[in-house]
Each structure stands twice: as C-alpha cells, then as structure tokens.
C-alpha positions as a printed Julia matrix, in Angstrom:
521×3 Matrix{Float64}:
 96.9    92.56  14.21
 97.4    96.07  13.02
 93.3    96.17  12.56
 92.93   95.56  16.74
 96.01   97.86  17.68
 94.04  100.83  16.0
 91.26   99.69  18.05
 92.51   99.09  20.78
 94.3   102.75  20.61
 90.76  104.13  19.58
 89.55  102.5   23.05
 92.42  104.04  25.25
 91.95  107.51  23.71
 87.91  107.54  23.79
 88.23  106.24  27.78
 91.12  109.22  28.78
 89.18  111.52  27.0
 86.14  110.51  29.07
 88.44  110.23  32.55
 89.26  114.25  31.4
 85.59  115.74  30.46
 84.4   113.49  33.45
 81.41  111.28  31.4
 81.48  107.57  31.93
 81.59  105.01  29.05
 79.71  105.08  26.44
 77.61  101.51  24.85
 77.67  101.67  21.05
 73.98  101.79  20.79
 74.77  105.29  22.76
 76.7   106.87  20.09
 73.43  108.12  17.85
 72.47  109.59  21.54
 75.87  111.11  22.73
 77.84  111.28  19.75
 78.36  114.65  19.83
 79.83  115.06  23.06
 83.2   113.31  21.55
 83.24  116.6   19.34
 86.26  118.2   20.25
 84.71  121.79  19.68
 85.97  124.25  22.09
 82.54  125.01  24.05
 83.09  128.48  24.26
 82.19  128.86  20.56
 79.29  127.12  20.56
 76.14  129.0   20.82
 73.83  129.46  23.7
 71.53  126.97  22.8
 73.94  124.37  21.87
 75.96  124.88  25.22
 72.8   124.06  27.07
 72.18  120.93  24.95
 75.42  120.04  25.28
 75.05  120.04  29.31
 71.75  118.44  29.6
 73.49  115.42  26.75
 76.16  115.2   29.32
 74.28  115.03  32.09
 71.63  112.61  30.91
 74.58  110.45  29.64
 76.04  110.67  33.62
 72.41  109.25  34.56
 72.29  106.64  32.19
 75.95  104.86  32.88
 77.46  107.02  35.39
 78.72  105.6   38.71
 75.97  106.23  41.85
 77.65  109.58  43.11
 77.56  110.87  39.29
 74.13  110.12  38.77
 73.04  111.02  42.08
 74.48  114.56  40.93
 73.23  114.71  38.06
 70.06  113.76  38.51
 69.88  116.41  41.37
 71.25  119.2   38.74
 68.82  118.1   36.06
 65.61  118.48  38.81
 67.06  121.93  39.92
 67.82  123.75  36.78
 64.49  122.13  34.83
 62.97  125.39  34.19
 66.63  126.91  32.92
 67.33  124.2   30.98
 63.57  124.82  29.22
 61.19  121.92  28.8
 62.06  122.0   24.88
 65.81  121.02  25.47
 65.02  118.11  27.69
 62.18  116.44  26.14
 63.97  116.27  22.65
 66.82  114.67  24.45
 64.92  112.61  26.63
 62.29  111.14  24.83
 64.17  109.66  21.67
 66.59  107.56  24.66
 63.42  106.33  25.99
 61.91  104.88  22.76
 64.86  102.83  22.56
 64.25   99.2   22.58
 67.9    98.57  23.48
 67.64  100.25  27.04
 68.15   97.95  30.23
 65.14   97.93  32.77
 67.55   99.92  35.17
 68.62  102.71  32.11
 64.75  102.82  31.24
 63.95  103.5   35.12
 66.2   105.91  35.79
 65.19  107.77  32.84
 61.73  107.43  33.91
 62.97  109.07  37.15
 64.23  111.96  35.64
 60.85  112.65  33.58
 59.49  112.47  36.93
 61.78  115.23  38.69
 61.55  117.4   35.8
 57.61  117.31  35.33
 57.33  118.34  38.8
 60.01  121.44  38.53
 58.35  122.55  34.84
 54.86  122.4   36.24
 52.7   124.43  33.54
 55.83  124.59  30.82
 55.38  120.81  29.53
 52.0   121.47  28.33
 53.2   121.99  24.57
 55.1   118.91  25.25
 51.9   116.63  26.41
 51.32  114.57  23.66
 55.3   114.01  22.64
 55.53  112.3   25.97
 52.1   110.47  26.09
 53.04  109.27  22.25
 56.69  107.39  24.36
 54.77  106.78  27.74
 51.55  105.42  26.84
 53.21  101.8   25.28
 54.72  101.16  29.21
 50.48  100.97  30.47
 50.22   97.64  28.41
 54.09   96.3   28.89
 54.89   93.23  30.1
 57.25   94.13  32.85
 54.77   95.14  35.8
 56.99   97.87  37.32
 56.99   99.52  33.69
 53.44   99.72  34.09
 53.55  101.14  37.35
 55.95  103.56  36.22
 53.88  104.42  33.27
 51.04  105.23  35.4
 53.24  107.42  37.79
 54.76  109.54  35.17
 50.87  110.15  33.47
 49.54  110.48  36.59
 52.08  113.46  37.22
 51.71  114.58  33.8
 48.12  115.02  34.7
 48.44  117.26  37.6
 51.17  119.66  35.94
 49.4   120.26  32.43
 45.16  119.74  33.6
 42.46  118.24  32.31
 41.74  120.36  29.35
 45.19  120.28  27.86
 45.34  116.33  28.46
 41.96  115.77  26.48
 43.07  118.17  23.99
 46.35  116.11  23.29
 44.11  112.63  23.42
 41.32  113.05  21.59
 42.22  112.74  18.64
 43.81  109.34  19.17
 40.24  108.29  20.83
 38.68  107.35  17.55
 41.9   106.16  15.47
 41.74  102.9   13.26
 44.53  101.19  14.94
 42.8    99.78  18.46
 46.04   99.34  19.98
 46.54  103.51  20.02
 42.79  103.3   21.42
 43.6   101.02  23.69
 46.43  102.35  25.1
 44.79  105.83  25.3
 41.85  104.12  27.42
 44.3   103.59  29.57
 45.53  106.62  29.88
 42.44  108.0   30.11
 41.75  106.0   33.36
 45.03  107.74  35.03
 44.07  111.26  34.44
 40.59  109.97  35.9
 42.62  108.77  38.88
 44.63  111.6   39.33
 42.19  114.23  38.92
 39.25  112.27  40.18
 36.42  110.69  38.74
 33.56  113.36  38.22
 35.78  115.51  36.79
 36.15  113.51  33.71
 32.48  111.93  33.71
 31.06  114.86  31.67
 33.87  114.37  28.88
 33.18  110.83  29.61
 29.29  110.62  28.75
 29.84  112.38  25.4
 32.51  109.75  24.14
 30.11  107.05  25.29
 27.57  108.36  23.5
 29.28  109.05  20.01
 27.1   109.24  17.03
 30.45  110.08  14.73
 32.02  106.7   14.86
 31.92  103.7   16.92
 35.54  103.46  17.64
 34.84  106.98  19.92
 32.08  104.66  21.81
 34.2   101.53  22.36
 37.22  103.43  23.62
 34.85  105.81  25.97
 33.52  102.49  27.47
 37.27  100.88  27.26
 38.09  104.06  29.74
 35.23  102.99  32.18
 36.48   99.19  32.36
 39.9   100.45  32.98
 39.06  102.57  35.63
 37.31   99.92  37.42
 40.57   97.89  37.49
 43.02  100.42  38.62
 40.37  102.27  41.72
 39.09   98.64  42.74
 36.01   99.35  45.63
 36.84  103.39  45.24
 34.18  103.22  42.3
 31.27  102.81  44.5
 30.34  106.58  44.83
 30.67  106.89  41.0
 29.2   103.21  40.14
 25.33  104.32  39.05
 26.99  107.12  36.99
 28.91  105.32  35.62
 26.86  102.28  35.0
 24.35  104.8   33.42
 26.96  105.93  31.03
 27.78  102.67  29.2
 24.32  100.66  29.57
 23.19  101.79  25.84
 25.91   99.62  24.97
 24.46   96.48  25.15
 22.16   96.94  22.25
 25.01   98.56  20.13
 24.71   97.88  16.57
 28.43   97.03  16.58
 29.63   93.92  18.13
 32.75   94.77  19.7
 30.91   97.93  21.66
 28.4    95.46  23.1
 31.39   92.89  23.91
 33.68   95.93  25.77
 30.52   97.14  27.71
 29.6    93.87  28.86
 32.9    93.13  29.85
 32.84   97.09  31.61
 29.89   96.33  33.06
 31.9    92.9   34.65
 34.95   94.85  35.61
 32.68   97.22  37.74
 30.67   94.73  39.65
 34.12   92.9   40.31
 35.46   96.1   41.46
 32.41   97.03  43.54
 31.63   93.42  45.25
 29.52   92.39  47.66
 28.59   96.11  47.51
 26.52   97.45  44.4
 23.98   95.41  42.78
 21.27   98.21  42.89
 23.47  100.1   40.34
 22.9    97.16  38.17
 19.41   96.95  38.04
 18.79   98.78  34.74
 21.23   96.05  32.34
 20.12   92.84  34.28
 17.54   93.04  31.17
 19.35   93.52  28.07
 22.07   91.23  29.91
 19.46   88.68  29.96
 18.13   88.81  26.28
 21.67   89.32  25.14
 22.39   86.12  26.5
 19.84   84.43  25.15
 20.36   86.13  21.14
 24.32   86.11  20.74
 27.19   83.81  20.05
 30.68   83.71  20.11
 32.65   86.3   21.79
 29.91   88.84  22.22
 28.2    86.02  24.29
 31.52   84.94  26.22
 31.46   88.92  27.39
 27.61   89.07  28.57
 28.72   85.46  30.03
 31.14   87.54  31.99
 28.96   90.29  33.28
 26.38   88.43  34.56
 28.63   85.98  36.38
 30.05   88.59  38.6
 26.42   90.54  39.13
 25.22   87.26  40.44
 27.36   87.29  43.44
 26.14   90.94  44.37
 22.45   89.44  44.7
 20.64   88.63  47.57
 20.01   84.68  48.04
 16.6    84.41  46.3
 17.07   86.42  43.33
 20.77   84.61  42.66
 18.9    81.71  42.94
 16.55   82.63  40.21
 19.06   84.04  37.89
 21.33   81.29  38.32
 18.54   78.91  37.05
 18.05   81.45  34.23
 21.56   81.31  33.11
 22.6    77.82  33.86
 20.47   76.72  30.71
 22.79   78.49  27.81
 25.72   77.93  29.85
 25.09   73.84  30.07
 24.25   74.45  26.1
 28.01   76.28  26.01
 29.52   73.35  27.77
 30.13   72.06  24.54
 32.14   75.08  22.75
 35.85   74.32  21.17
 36.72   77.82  22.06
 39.33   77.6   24.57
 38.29   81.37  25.78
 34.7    80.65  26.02
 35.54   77.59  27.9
 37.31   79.75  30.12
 34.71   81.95  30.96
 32.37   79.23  31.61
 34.24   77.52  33.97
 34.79   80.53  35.63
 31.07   81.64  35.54
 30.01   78.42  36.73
 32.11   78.38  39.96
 30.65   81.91  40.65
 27.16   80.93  40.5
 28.1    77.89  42.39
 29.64   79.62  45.34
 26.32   82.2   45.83
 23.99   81.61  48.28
 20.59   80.11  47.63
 21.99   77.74  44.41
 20.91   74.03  46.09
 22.82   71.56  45.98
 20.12   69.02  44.65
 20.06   71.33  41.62
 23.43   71.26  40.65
 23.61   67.71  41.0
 21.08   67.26  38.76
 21.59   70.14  35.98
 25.07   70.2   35.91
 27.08   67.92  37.33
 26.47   65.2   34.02
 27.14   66.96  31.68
 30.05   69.1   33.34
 31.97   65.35  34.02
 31.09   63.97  30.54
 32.53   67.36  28.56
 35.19   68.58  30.73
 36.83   65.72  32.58
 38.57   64.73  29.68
 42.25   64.61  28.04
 41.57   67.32  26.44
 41.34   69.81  28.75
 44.24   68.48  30.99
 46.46   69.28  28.08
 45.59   73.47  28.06
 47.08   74.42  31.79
 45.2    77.34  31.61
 41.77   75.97  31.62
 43.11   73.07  33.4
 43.7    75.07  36.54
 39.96   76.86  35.74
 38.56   73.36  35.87
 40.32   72.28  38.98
 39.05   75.46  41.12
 35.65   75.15  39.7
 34.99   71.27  40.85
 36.71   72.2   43.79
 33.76   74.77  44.2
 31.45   72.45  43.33
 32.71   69.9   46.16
 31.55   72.64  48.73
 27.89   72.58  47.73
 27.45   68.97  46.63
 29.67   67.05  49.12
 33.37   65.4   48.97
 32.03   62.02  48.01
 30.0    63.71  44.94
 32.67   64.68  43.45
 35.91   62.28  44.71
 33.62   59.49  43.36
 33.45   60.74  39.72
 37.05   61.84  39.08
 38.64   58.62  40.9
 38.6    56.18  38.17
 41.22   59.25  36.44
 43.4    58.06  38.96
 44.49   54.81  36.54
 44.74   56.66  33.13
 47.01   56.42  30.97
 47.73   59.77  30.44
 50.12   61.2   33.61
 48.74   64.86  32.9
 45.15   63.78  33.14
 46.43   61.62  36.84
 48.07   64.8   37.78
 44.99   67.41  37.52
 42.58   64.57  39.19
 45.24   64.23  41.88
 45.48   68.05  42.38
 41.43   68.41  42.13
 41.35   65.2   44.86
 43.88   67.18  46.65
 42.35   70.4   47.0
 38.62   68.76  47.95
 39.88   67.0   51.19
 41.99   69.56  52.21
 39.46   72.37  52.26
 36.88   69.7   53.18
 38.14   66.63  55.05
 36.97   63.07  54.44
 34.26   62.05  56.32
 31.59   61.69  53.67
 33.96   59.32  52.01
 32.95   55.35  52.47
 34.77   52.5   52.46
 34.23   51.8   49.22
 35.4    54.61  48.05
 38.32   55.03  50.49
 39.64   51.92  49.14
 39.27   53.25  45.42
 41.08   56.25  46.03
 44.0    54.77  47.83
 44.51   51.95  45.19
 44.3    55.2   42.86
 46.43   57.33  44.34
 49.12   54.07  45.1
 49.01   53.41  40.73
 49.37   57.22  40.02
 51.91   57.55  42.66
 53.78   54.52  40.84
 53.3    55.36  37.52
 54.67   58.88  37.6
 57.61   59.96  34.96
 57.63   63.77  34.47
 59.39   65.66  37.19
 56.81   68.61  37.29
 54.25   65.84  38.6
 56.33   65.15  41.95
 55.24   67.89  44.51
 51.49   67.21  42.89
 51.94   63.67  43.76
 53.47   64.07  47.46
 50.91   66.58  48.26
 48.28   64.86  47.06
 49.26   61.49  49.13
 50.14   63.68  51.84
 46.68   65.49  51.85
 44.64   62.26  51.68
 46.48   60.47  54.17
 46.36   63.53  57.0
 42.28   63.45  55.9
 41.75   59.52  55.98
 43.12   59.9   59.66
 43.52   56.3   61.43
 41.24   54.8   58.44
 44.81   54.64  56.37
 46.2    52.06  58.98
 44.77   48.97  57.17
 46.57   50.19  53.89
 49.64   50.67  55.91
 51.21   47.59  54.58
 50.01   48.1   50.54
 51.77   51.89  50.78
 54.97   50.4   52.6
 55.48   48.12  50.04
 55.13   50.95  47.4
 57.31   53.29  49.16
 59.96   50.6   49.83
 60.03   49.52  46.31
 60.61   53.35  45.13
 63.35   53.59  47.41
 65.68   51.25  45.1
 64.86   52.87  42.27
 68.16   53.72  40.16
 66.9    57.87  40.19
 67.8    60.0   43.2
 64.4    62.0   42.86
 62.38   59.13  43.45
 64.25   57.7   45.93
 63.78   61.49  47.58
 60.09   61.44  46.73
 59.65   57.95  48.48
 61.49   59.16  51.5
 59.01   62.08  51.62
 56.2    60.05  51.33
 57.24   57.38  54.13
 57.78   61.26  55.84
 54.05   61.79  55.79
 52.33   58.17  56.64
 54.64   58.63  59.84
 53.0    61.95  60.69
C-alpha cells in the first residue's frame, strides 16, 4: 500500500507539473524522448542552444499527445520558426521519435506532418540532413500500412524538390550497390520518387550508367529495380520515356547473373503493364532474347520471362499474338506441371492473358490446353492455396469466353459432388462467374440437369460458414440464367429448401429463406 501511495503521489505531481509548464501527458515509452523536460532547471541558465532544444522537445511533445488546439499551435510554430530553430535541432529530435516502433499510426502521421512543414520552410538547409532522413523514411516505401507508404513517398518526394538531384544521388549511391538487398530495394524505391518528382529524363542519364555497371552486379539489379518501380508508381505516364527506358535495361536479359535477368524481365513486365494497349513497338528489340530465354531457363528466372512476355502479348496486333501465343503455349503446357506455388501463379495468370487476346482460336485452346489444364489444375490441391485458387477461377472463367459456357460447365460439374466442400466451393464460384458474365444458352438438357442435381448436393452438403454467400450466389446466378428452364426442377429445389428450413441452425434456416428468395424472383 505504501508502494502505490508513492506512486500515486508521483502521478499527481508529474500531471500538476504538466497542467503548470502547459505539456500534456507523457506515455512511458516517451520518457527516453522528453525526459528532460521534467528537469526542473531554471531555463534562464541554460544555454542558447539548449533553450532552443528545449522548445522544439516541448513542442514536438505538444504534437505528439497534445489536445487538437495544442497541436494545431504547435505544429503552426514549428512550420514558422523552421529556419530559427535550424534544421540540425529538429532532425536530431525528430528522427529518433520516428524510428520508434512503439508509435501509434496517428503519432507516426502527425510526425510525418511536421517533416513535411518543416522541409518546405528549410528548403536548401536539410541538404546535410538528406541521408539521416532517407536512412528513417525509406523503410515506410515497403510498409504494410498503405497510407505509410503514401506518406513515405510524399515526404521523399518533397525531400527531392528542397535538396535536388545531385545532393539526393550523392546521399544514395552508396547504398545502390550494398550487400543487404533490402537497403537496395528500398533505395530503388526511392529512386523512383525523386524520378517522379523531378521527372523522368532528368534521372535517365544517372540511370543508364547504373544499368550498365561493370563494378558489381548489385549496381545493375538495383538500376533496373528503379525502372520497374517507376513503371508502377507513373502507370501510362511512361509512354514518352518507354523506348528509353526499355533500351536501358534490355542487356539484362543475357546477364550472367540470374537475379539481373529475373528483375529485368520482370521490369520489362511492369512497363508493358504500365504502358497497355499502347507500346509494343518499344518492345520489339527483347521479344528475342525473351523468346530464347524462355526456351533455356528454369525456375524463377523462367517464372519472370513467363511474366514479361504475358503482358507484351496483349500489346500485339491479332496475328502476331496469335503466333506468339502458339510459341509460348508449348513451355507453358510443359510448366503446367510445376510444384512451385509461384510459378503456378504466373502461369495461370499468363495463360488467361494470352487467352483473352485477339486472334488465339478457340479450336486451339480446346485442343492444346484445355486437357491438360483440367487434369493438373482442377484438383484438391489447388482448392486448398486461396491464392492460386482465385488465379484458377478467373483464368477458366477466361477461358469460358473463347471456348463456350458448355466447354467448360461440362468439365468442372462432376466437382459439384466431391467430397471435399473447398473443392464444391471454387467449382461453384467458377460455375458462378461463367453464367453470369455469359448466360446459359449453350447449356443442354443434359447438362442442365447435371448442374442442378450438382448444385442441389453442394447446396446440401455445405458445413463451413465462409461457403454460404458462395453457395446462395451461385444458386442464385444459375437459376436467374436457366430462366423458365428451372420450372421443372421447381419441385426437387422446394423440397431442398423446405427441408433446410427445419434445420436446428439459424444460418441455414436464413440461407434457405434466401434461396426460396431467389427461385421466386
């Protein structure tokens, strides 16, 4: 008891000394931060420098945990008296608070907020400061949190415009060649901000010479890294800059390391994703090396050339995507057959995209691909990985659209009666998706009676709770498709729905309700 009065007494004293100087509450995990402001020293004897520490602690700490009017006003004191207060004192105060991994999102935002403000009011002043603040900013480009990474871009981006070009290469070139690839990736980018801010030739010169390092091939991946992650943040804006840029990384295919061929392919996608339908002339000079890399590698290296030529295909005219697809369709039927859950990935997704171009026949994907997609794919297996699951589901759906509702419906319907629910549940959600993009006329009678009984068992069968919606919308989107054909199964899904309505669980008593909801419509 004596132990908590002391604390308690230590409480009181620290919160009416705070009412008196004004600062709100302090966290413990602020003390190593703002421990010095419960110093009792009489300011006046403190020197010039520590006065002005003293007041940017204070008002940093009024930021942090103040109430809205404090921090409004200190935020607003901080912006104006940036250049008094030096860019020294507020960087060594600032930047320690923001490595902390304690911070809230709303303490790290505001923080961010006041970097902001100040950058602006310092201008030229913060260029001795660049790489201190790219060292605690660059980590929020790769975090998580999506508004981090906006934030980190922002504050970069601003960082850019007040220090220039030469003094942000200066402070990240060294860190363009390091061992550790996650300081080269995060300076990539960075890299692809200052390009953004600044504009894009202004960095290409800088940018051909890193491409094109004979030192070390860590300079050469990251200097291709840059060009990928420019593509991704400017989207379509890389069109003017696309051959240039294109031209810059194209030796990389033949690299004689492996993980600068697998980044350039994988640039090389990013920029024809950015640049589509627009751009294929650009590519003209790596459909070549793309084509005997594809033929040569394995593993990864191969999943990234994979990549690239999937989304060049789409740029082509008819004809020539027809060709190419033709080309390509042979190693990735061969890859059908990989246990890599990436590569199996990328397939899928390469697949659908040479699927959906114009000029790929339907007779020829019937015949090439659709046997052994079914046979390798449509299995357990892949039901269980979500991921690829829900690759799988948008690819057949793809599919559907060239070869016809029936094609497809009449394969997966049998997965209607499985035993596993998961593998019901993606075969109801691929089912699904076909006749609602596509309707139901090719389906015969035959058929229409398959996939009701299917649909009826599945529907029956269900026990996981995540497989409800999946269930009603699949019923509901093949009954609005079969039309007036569902009439002479009216009786067979009355008797279903009235037998779910007993059931002993409120959610499938709900579910059945819903159901009887959507033969009425």
């Amino acid at each position: 008891m004596p132990y908590l009065k002391r604390i308690e007494a230590s409480v009181f004293m620290y919160r009416k000394n705070c009412q008196v100087g004004g600062l709100p509450f302090m966290k413990p995990e602020d003390y190593k931060y703002f421990g010095a402001l419960l110093n009792e020293d009489d300011e006046e004897e403190l020197s010039p420098n520590e006065q002005k520490e003293r007041k940017i602690m204070k008002l940093l700490l009024k930021v942090k945990n103040g109430t809205p009017p404090q921090r409004k006003t200190a935020l607003r004191q901080l912006t104006d008296k940036a250049r008094e207060f030096g860019a020294g004192p507020l960087f060594t105060n600032i930047l320690p608070l923001l490595m902390d991994f304690t911070l809230e999102d709303q303490e790290r935002h505001l923080l961010v907020k006041v970097i902001d403000r100040v950058l602006y009011k310092l201008d030229e002043l913060v260029r001795p400061y660049v790489h201190k603040i790219l060292v605690v900013i660059e980590p929020f480009l790769i975090d998580e949190d999506f508004y981090a990474r906006v934030e980190g871009r922002q504050i970069i981006s601003n960082l850019t415009k007040a220090a220039g070009l030469a003094t942000m290469i200066a402070a990240m070139r060294p860190d363009i060649d390091n061992t550790d690839e996650y300081v080269r990736n995060t300076t990539a980018r960075a890299f692809s901000v200052v390009a953004t801010a600044l504009g894009i030739p202004a960095l290409l010169p800088f940018l051909k010479a890193v491409c094109q390092s004979k030192k070390s091939w860590q300079a050469r991946h990251t200097g291709i890294k840059i060009v990928q992650q420019i593509a991704i943040q400017i989207g379509c804006a890389v069109l003017p800059h696309l051959r240039s840029l294109v031209e810059i990384i194209k030796h990389g295919l033949n690299d004689e390391n492996p993980k600068v061929r697998t980044i350039t392919a994988l640039s090389l996608a990013a920029l024809a994703e950015a640049s589509a339908p627009y751009g294929i002339e650009s590519f003209d000079s790596v459909l070549k090396p793309l084509w005997m890399g594809i033929r040569s590698h394995r593993g990864k290296v191969l999943a990234a050339f994979f990549k690239a030529i999937g989304c060049i295909i789409p740029l082509m005219d008819a004809e020539y995507a027809s060709y190419y697809t033709r080309e390509v369709m042979v190693t990735l039927v061969r890859e059908f057959e990989s246990n890599d859950l990436e590569m199996i990935k990328i397939v899928l997704k390469v697949v659908k995209q040479c699927v959906s171009t114009e000029g790929v026949e339907a007779d020829y994907i019937r015949s090439a691909v659709l046997p052994k997609f079914f046979r390798i794919y449509w299995v357990r297996k892949t039901a269980l990985d979500r991921r690829n699951c829900k690759q799988l589901v948008e690819t057949t759906v793809e599919i559907a659209s060239k070869v016809g509702v029936a094609g497809i419906v009449g394969r997966v319907v049998e997965g209607l009666k499985d035993e596993n629910e998961i593998y019901r549940r993606m075969v109801l959600e691929t089912i699904e998706k076909v006749v609602a993009d596509l309707g139901a006329s090719d389906i015969d009678s035959r058929l229409e009676e398959l996939l009701i009984d299917g649909i009826l068992h599945a529907f029956q069968e269900q026990t996981r709770d995540d497989a409800n919606n999946v269930m009603l919308n699949g019923f509901g989107a093949v009954v609005n498709s079969l039309g007036h054909r569902v009439k002479s199964y009216l009786p067979q899904i009355c008797g279903t729905i009235k037998w779910r309505l007993n059931n002993k669980s409120a959610k499938m008593r709900q579910q059945a309700a819903d159901c009887n909801g959507h033969e009425t419509v």
